[in-house]
Short mmCIF file of C-alpha atoms in Angstrom, two decimals:
data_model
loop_
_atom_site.label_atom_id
_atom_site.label_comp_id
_atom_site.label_asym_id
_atom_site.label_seq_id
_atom_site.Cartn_x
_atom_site.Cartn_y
_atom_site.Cartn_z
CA UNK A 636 36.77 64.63 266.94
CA UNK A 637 37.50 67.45 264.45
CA UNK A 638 39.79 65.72 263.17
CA UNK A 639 38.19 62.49 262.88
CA UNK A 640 35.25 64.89 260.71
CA UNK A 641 38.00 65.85 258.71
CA UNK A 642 39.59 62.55 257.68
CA UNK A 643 36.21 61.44 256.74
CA UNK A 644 36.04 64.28 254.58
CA UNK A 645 38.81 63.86 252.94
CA UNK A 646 38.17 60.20 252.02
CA UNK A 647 34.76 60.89 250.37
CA UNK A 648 36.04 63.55 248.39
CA UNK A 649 39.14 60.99 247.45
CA UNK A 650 36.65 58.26 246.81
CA UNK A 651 34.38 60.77 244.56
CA UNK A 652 36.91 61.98 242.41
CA UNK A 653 38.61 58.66 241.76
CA UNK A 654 35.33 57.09 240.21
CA UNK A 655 35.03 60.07 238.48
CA UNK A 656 38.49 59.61 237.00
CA UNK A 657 38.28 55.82 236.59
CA UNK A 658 34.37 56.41 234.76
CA UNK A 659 35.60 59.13 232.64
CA UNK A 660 39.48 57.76 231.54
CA UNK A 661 38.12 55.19 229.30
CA UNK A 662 36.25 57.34 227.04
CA UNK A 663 39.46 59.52 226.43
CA UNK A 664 41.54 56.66 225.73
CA UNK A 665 39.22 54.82 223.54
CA UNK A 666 38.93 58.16 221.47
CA UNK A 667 42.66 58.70 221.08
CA UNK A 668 43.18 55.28 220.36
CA UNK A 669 40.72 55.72 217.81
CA UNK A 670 41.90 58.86 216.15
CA UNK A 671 45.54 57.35 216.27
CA UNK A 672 44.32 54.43 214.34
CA UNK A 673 42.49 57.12 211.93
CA UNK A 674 38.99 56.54 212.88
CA UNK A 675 36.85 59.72 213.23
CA UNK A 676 34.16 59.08 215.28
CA UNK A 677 31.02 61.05 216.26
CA UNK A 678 28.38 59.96 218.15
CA UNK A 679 28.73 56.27 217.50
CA UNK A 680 29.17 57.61 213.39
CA UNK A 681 32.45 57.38 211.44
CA UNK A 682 32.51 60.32 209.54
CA UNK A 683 36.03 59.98 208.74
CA UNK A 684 39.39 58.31 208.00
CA UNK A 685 42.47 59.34 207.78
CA UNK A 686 45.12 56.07 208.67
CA UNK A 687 47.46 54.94 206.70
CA UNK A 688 45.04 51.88 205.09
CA UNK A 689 45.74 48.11 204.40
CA UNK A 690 43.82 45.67 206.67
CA UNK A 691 41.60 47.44 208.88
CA UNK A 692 39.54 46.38 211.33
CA UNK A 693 36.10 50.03 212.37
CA UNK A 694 35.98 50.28 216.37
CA UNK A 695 33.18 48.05 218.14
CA UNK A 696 31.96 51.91 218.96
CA UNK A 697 30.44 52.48 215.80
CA UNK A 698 26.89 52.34 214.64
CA UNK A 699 27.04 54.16 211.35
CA UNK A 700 29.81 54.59 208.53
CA UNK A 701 28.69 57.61 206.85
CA UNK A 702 28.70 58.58 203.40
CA UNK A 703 31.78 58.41 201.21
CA UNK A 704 34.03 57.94 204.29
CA UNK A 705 36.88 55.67 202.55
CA UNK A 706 35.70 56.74 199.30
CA UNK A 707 38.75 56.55 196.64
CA UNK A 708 40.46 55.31 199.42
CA UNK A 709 43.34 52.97 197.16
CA UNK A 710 45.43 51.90 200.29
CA UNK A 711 42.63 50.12 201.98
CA UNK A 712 43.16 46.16 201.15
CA UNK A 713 40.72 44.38 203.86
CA UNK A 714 37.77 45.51 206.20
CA UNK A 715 36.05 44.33 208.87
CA UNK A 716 32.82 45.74 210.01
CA UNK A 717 31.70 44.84 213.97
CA UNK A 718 28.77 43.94 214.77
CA UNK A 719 27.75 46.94 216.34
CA UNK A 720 27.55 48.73 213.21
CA UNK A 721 23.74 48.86 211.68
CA UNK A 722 23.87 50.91 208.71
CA UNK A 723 26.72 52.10 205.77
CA UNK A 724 26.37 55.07 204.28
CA UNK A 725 26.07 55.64 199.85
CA UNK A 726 29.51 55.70 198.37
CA UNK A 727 30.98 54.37 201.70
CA UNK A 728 33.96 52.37 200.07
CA UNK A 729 33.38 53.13 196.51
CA UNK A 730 36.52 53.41 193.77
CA UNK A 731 38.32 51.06 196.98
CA UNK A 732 40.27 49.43 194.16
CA UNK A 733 43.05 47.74 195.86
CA UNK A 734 40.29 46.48 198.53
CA UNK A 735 40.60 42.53 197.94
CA UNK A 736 38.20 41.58 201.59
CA UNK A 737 35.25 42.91 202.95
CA UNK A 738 33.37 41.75 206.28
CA UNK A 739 29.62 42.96 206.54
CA UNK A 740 28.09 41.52 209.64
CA UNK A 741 24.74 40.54 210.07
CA UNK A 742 24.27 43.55 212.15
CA UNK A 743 23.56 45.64 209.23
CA UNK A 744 20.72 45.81 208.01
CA UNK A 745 20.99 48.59 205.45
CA UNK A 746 23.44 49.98 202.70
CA UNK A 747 23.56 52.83 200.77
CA UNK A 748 24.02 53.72 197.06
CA UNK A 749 27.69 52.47 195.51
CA UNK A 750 28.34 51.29 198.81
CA UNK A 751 31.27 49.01 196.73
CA UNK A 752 30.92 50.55 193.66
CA UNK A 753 34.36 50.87 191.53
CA UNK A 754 36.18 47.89 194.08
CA UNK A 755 37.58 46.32 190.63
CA UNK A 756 39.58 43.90 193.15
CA UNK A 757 37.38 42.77 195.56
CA UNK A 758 37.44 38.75 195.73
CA UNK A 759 35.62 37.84 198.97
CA UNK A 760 32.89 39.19 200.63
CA UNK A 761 31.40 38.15 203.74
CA UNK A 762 27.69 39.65 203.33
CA UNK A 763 24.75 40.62 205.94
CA UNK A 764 22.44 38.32 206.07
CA UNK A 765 19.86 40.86 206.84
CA UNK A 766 20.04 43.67 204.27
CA UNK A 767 16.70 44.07 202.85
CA UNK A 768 17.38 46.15 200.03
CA UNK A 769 20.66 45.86 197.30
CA UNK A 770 20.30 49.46 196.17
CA UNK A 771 21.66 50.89 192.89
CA UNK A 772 25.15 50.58 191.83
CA UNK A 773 25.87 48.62 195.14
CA UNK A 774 28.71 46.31 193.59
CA UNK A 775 29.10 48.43 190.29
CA UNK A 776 32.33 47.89 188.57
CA UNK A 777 33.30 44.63 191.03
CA UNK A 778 35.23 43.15 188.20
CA UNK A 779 36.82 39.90 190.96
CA UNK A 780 33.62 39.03 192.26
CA UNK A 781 33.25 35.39 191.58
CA UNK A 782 30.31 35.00 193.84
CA UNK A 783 28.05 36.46 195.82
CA UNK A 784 24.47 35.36 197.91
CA UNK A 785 21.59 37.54 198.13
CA UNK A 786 20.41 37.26 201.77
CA UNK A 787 16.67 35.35 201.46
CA UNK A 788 15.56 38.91 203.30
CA UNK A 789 16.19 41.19 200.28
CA UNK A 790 13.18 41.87 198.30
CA UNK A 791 14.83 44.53 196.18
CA UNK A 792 17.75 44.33 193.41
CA UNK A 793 18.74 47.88 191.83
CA UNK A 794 20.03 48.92 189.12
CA UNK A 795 23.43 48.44 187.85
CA UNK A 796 23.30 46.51 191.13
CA UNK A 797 25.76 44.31 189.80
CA UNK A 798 26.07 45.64 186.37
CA UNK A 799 29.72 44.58 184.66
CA UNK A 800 30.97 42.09 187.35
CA UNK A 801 32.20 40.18 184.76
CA UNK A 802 33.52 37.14 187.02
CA UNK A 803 29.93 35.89 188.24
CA UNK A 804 29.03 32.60 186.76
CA UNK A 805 25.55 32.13 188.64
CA UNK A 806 22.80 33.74 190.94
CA UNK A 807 20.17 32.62 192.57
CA UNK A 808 17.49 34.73 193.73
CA UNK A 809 15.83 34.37 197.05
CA UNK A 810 12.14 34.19 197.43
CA UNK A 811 11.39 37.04 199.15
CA UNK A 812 12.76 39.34 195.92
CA UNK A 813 9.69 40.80 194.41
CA UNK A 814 11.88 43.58 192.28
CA UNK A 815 14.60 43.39 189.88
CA UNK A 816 16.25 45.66 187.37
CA UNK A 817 16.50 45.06 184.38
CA UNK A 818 20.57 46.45 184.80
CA UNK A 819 20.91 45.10 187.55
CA UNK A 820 23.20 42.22 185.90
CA UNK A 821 24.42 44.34 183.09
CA UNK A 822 27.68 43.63 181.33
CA UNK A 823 28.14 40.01 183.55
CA UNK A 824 29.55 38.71 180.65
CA UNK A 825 30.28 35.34 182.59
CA UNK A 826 27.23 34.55 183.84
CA UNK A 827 25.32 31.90 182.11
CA UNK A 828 22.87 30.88 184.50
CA UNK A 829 20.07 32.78 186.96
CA UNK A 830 17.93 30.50 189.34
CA UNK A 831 14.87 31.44 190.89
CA UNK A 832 13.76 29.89 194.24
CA UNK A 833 10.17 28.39 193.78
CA UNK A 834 8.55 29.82 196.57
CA UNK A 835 9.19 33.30 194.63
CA UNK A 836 5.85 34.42 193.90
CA UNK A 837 6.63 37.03 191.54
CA UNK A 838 9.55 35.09 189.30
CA UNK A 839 10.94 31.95 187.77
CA UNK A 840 13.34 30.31 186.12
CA UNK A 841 13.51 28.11 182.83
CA UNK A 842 17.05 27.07 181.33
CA UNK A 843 18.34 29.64 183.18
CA UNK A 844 17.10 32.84 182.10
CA UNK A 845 14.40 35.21 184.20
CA UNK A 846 10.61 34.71 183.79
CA UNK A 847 7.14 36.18 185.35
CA UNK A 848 5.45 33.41 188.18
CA UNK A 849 3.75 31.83 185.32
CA UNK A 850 6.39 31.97 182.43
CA UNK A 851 4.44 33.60 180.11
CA UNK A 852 6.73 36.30 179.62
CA UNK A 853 11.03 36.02 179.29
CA UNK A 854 12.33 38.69 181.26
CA UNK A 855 16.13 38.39 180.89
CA UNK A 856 18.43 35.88 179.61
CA UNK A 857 22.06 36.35 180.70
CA UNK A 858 24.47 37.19 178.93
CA UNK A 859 27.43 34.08 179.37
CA UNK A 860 24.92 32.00 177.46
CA UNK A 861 25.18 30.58 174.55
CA UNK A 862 22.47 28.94 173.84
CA UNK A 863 18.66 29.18 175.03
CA UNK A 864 15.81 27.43 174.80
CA UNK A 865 12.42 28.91 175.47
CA UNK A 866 9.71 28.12 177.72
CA UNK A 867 6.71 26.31 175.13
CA UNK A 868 4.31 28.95 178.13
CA UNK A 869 5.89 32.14 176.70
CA UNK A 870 4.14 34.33 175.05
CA UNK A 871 5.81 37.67 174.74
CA UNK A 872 9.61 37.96 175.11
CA UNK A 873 10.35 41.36 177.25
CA UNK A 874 12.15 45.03 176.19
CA UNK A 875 16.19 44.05 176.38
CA UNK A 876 15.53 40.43 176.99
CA UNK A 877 18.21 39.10 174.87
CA UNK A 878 19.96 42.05 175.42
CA UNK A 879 24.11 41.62 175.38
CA UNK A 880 23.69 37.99 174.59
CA UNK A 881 26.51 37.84 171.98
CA UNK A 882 27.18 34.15 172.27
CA UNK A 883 23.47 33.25 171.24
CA UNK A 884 23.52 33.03 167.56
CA UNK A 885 20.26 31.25 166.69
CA UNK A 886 17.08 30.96 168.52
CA UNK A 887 13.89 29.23 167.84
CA UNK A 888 10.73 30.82 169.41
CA UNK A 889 7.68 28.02 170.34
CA UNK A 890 4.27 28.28 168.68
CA UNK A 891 3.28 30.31 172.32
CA UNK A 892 5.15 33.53 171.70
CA UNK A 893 2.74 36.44 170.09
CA UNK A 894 4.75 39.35 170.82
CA UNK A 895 8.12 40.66 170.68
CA UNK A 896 8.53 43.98 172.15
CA UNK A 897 10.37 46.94 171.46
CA UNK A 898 14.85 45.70 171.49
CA UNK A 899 14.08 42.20 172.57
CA UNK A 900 17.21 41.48 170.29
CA UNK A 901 19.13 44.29 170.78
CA UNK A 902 22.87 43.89 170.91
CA UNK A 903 22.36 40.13 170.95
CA UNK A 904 24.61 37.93 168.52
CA UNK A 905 21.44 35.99 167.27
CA UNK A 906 21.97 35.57 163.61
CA UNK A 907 19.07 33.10 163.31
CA UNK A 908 15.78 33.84 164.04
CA UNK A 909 12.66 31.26 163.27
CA UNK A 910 9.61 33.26 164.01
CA UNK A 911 6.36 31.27 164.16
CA UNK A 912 3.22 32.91 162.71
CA UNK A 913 1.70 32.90 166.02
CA UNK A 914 3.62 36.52 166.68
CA UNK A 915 1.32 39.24 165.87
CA UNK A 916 3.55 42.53 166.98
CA UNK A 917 7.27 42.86 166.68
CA UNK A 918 8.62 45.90 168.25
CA UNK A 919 11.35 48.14 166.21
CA UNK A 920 15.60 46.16 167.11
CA UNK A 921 17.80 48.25 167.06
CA UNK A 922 21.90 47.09 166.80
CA UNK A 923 20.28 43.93 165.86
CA UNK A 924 20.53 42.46 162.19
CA UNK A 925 20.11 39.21 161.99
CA UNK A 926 21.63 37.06 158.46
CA UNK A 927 18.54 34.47 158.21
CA UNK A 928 14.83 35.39 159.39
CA UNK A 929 12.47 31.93 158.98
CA UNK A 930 8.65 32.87 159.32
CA UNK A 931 5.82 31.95 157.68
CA UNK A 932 3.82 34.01 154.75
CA UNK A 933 1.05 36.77 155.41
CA UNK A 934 2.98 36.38 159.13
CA UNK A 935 4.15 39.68 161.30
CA UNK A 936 7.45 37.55 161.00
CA UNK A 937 7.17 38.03 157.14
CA UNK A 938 6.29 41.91 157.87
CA UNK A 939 9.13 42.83 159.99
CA UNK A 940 11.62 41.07 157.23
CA UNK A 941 10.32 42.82 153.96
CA UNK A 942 10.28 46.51 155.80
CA UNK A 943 13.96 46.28 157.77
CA UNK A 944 15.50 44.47 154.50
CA UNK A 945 16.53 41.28 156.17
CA UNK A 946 17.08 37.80 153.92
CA UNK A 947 14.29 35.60 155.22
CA UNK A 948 12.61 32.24 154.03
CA UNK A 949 9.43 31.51 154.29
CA UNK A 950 9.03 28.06 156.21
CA UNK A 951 4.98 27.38 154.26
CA UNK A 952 6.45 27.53 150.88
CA UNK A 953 6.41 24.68 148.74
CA UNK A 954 10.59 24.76 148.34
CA UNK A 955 11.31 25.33 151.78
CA UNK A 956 12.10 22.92 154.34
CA UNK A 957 9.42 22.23 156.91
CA UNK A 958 12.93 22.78 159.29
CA UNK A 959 15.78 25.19 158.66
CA UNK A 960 18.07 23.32 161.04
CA UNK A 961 16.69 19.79 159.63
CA UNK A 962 15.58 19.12 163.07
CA UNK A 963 12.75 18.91 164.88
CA UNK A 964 13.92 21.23 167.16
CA UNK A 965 15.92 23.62 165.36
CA UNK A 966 18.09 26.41 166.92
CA UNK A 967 18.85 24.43 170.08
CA UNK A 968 22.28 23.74 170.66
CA UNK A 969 24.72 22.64 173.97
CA UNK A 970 26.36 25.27 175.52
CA UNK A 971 29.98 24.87 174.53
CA UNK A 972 33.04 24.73 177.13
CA UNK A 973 32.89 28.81 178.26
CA UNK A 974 35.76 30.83 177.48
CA UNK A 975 38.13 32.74 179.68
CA UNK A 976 36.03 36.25 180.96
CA UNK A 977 39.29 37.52 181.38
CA UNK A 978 39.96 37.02 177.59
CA UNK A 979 36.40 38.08 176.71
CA UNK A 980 36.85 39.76 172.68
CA UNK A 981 32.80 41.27 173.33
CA UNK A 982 32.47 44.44 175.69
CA UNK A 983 29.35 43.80 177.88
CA UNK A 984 26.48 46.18 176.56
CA UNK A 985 24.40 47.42 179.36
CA UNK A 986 20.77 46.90 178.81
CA UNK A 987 18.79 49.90 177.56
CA UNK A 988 17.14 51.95 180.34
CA UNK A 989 13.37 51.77 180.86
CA UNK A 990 10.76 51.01 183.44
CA UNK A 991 8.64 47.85 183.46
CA UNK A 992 7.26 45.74 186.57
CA UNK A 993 5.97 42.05 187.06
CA UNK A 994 2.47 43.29 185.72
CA UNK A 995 1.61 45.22 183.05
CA UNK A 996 1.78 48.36 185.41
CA UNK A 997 5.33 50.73 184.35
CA UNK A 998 7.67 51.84 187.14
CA UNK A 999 10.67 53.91 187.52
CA UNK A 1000 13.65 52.83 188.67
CA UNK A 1001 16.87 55.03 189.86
CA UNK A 1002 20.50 55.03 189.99
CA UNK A 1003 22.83 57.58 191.65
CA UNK A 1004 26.32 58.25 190.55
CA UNK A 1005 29.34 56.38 191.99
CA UNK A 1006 31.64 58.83 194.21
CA UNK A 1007 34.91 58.09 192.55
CA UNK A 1008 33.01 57.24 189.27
CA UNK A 1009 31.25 59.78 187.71
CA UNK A 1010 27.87 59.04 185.35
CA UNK A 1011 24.37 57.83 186.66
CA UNK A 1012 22.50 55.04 185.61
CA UNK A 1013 18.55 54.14 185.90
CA UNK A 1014 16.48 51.05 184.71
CA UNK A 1015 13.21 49.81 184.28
CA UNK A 1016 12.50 46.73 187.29
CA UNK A 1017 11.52 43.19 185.85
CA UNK A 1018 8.21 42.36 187.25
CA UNK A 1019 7.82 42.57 183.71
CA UNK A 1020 10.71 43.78 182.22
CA UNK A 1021 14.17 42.07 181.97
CA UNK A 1022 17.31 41.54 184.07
CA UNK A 1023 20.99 41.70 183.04
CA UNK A 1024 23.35 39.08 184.63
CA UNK A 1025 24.15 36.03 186.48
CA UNK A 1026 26.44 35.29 189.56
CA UNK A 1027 25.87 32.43 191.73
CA UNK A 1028 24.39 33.13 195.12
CA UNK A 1029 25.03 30.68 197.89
CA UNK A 1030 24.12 31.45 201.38
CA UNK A 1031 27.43 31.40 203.55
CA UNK A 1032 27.50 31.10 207.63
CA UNK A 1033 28.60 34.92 208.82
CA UNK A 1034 31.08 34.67 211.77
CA UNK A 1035 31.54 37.83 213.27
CA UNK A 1036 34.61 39.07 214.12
CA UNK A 1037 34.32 40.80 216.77
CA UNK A 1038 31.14 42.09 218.91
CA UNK A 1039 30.31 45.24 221.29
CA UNK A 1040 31.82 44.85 224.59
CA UNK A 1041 28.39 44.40 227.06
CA UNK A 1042 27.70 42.31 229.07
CA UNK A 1043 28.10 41.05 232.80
CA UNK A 1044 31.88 42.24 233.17
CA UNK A 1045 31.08 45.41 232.35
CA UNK A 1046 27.81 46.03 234.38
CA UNK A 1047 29.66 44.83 237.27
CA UNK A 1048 32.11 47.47 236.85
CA UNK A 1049 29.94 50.23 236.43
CA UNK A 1050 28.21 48.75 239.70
CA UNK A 1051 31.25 48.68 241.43
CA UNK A 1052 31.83 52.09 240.62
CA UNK A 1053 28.56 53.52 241.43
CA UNK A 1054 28.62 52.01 244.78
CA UNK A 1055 31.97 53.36 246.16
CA UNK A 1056 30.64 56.92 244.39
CA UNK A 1057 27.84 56.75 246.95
CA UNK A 1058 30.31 55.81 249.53
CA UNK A 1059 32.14 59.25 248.89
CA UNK A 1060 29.22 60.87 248.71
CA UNK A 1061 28.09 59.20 252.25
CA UNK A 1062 31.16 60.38 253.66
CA UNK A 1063 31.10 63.64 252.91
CA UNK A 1064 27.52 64.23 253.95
CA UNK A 1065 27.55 62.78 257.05
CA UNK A 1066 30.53 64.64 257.77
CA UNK A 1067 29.09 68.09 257.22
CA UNK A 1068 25.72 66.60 259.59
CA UNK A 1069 28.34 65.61 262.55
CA UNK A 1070 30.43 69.14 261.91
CA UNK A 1071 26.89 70.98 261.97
CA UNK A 1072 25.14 69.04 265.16
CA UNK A 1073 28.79 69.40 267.03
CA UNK A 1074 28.07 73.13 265.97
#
């Protein structure tokens, strides 16, 4: 009988410390696996790396990718991010420049700062399609980015967002956006179109370029154009509008337009400007000096001509032409063939920084510095103000890669485990009750 108590024993204490071994084991392993493969991992966070790069694909364990972790990082080539991951720290895979493929699931749902900043070769990017927010500097510097689509649930671009990508051709910007910087789309010297959606109720589009709801006021016009035509609704064209625009060399403004504020023209190749005398205030251009001003007499056009020394001709007197252009629609002209942006001769000219929103009300926007770039950047958001570039945005299907293990198979496990735990446990209690009754 002693013996019998014994035995019993013996098997619950076997059966205890077995499921303690086989519940515990798998958390080792997976954390030396993990560390072998480089990946520092703490509480669900990767906080470090330290393999040997190329293709890579983060653990299904992580939630987080903190700040900076594969910053500068120039033997990573491809990522994939699982689908358990939420959220990727500023800086996270900025001045990656041999990184060609990225995978963002639609698990995350917020990036940092110069998250991509600097990645000069990325080429394809498979984006969440439920980041809210495309902070500053986010794809800085992502000189093979061809395209891109903003997720319809971001209502936020940043600034110098996706300042000198200089392969984007087109954008399109979801409905939902309600802010834009005016750098965001700096130095995209490709880009030659931005669409708005129409259900955006704080922008639109016209040939184009970037206006308020109601088009009274151009906000940005990219810079791959090369020609424009203006909305006949506008009335005042925007701080940096025309900014960069160095294959626009003449521009007609409609009968609408009454003011031009402060470096409309700024850094623009317009050489021919016809100014109706409907504009009232001209702000001061400066790196703008246009060969042939056409305005009218007594005019602000006539104003800003005489005191900056430009040529102009006056379009009411008796020996000029009722038309410069011998049109009746001058300074309108197809877009030509566009060159190679590889070959580009212009350097993209970021717009100026300032703060502007969709109403006459000023805000501030910010930029933080890229980790393996040094230099900050800020800009003014275009709720009123102006945006720089173009890239187009089409809404891909996101297949993840891989996904969290859950699920039946493992709750059965665990179950499994549990239960034949207790058993131990059982055994070894009502051991000790027999051994103390015998007793």
């Amino acid at each position: 009988m002693n013996m019998k108590r014994k035995t019993k024993r013996r098997v619950g204490i076997f059966l205890v410390v077995a499921m303690l071994a086989v519940m515990i084991y798998p958390a080792f392993s997976t954390t030396a696996e993990e560390e072998s493969a480089g990946f520092i991992i703490e509480n669900g966070e990767l906080t470090a790396y330290t393999g040997s790069g190329g293709d890579i694909t983060i653990p299904d364990t992580v939630t987080g990718i903190s700040d900076n972790v594969f910053s500068g990082n120039t033997s990573l080539t491809s990522v994939t991010i699982p689908g358990s991951v939420i959220s990727i720290g500023s800086g996270a895979f900025s001045g990656c420049t041999n990184l060609y493929r990225a995978v963002v699931p639609a698990s995350v749902v917020n990036i940092g700062n110069s998250v991509f900043a600097g990645c000069s070769s990325l080429s394809d990017l498979t984006f969440s399609a439920n980041v809210g927010v495309i902070p500053d500097m986010a794809f800085y510097g992502c000189a093979s980015l061809s395209s891109v689509t903003i997720p319809g649930t971001v209502t936020s671009i940043g600034a110098s967002a996706f300042e000198n990508c200089t392969l984007l051709g087109s954008v399109t910007i979801p409905a939902a956006v309600d802010t834009i910087s005016d750098t965001a789309f700096a130095g995209c010297s490709n880009l030659s179109s931005v669409e708005v959606d129409g259900g955006n109720a704080t922008y639109s589009s016209y040939d184009g370029c970037i206006y308020n709801k109601t088009q009274t006021k151009l906000l940005y016009c990219p810079e791959g154009k090369y020609s424009v035509k203006i909305s006949d609704k506008t009335s005042t064209l925007s701080y940096a509008a025309l900014n960069g625009c160095y294959g626009i060399t003449e521009v007609t403004l409609p009968a609408s337009v009454t003011v031009i504020e402060q470096n409309a023209f700024s850094n623009s190749g317009v050489q021919t400007i016809t100014i109706p005398s409907s504009v009232t205030d001209i702000g001061s251009q400066s790196s703008w000096t246009p060969q042939m001003i056409y305005t009218y007499s007594n005019s602000a056009g006539e104003e800003f001509a005489v005191n900056n020394n430009y040529t102009y001709e006056l379009l009411d007197s008796p020996e000029s032409p009722a038309d410069p252009n011998g049109t009746d629609d001058p300074g309108v002209k197809e877009d030509p063939e566009p060159s190679d942006p590889g070959t580009t001769d212009d350097p993209a000219t970021p717009a100026e920084n300032g703060t502007t929103n969709a109403s006459s009300n000023n805000t501030q926007g910010s930029g933080t510095s890229v980790t393996s770039t040094s230099g900050s950047v800020t800009g003014r958001n275009l709720a009123a103000g102006g945006v720089r570039s173009a890239s187009k945005f089409t809404a891909k299907e996101h297949v993840l890669d891989s996904t969290p293990k859950t699920g039946p198979e493992t709750n059965a496990k665990v179950i499994l485990c549990m239960a034949v735990f207790f058993v131990g446990v059982y055994l070894i209690i009502s051991s000790r009750k027999e051994e103390e009754q015998t007793a």
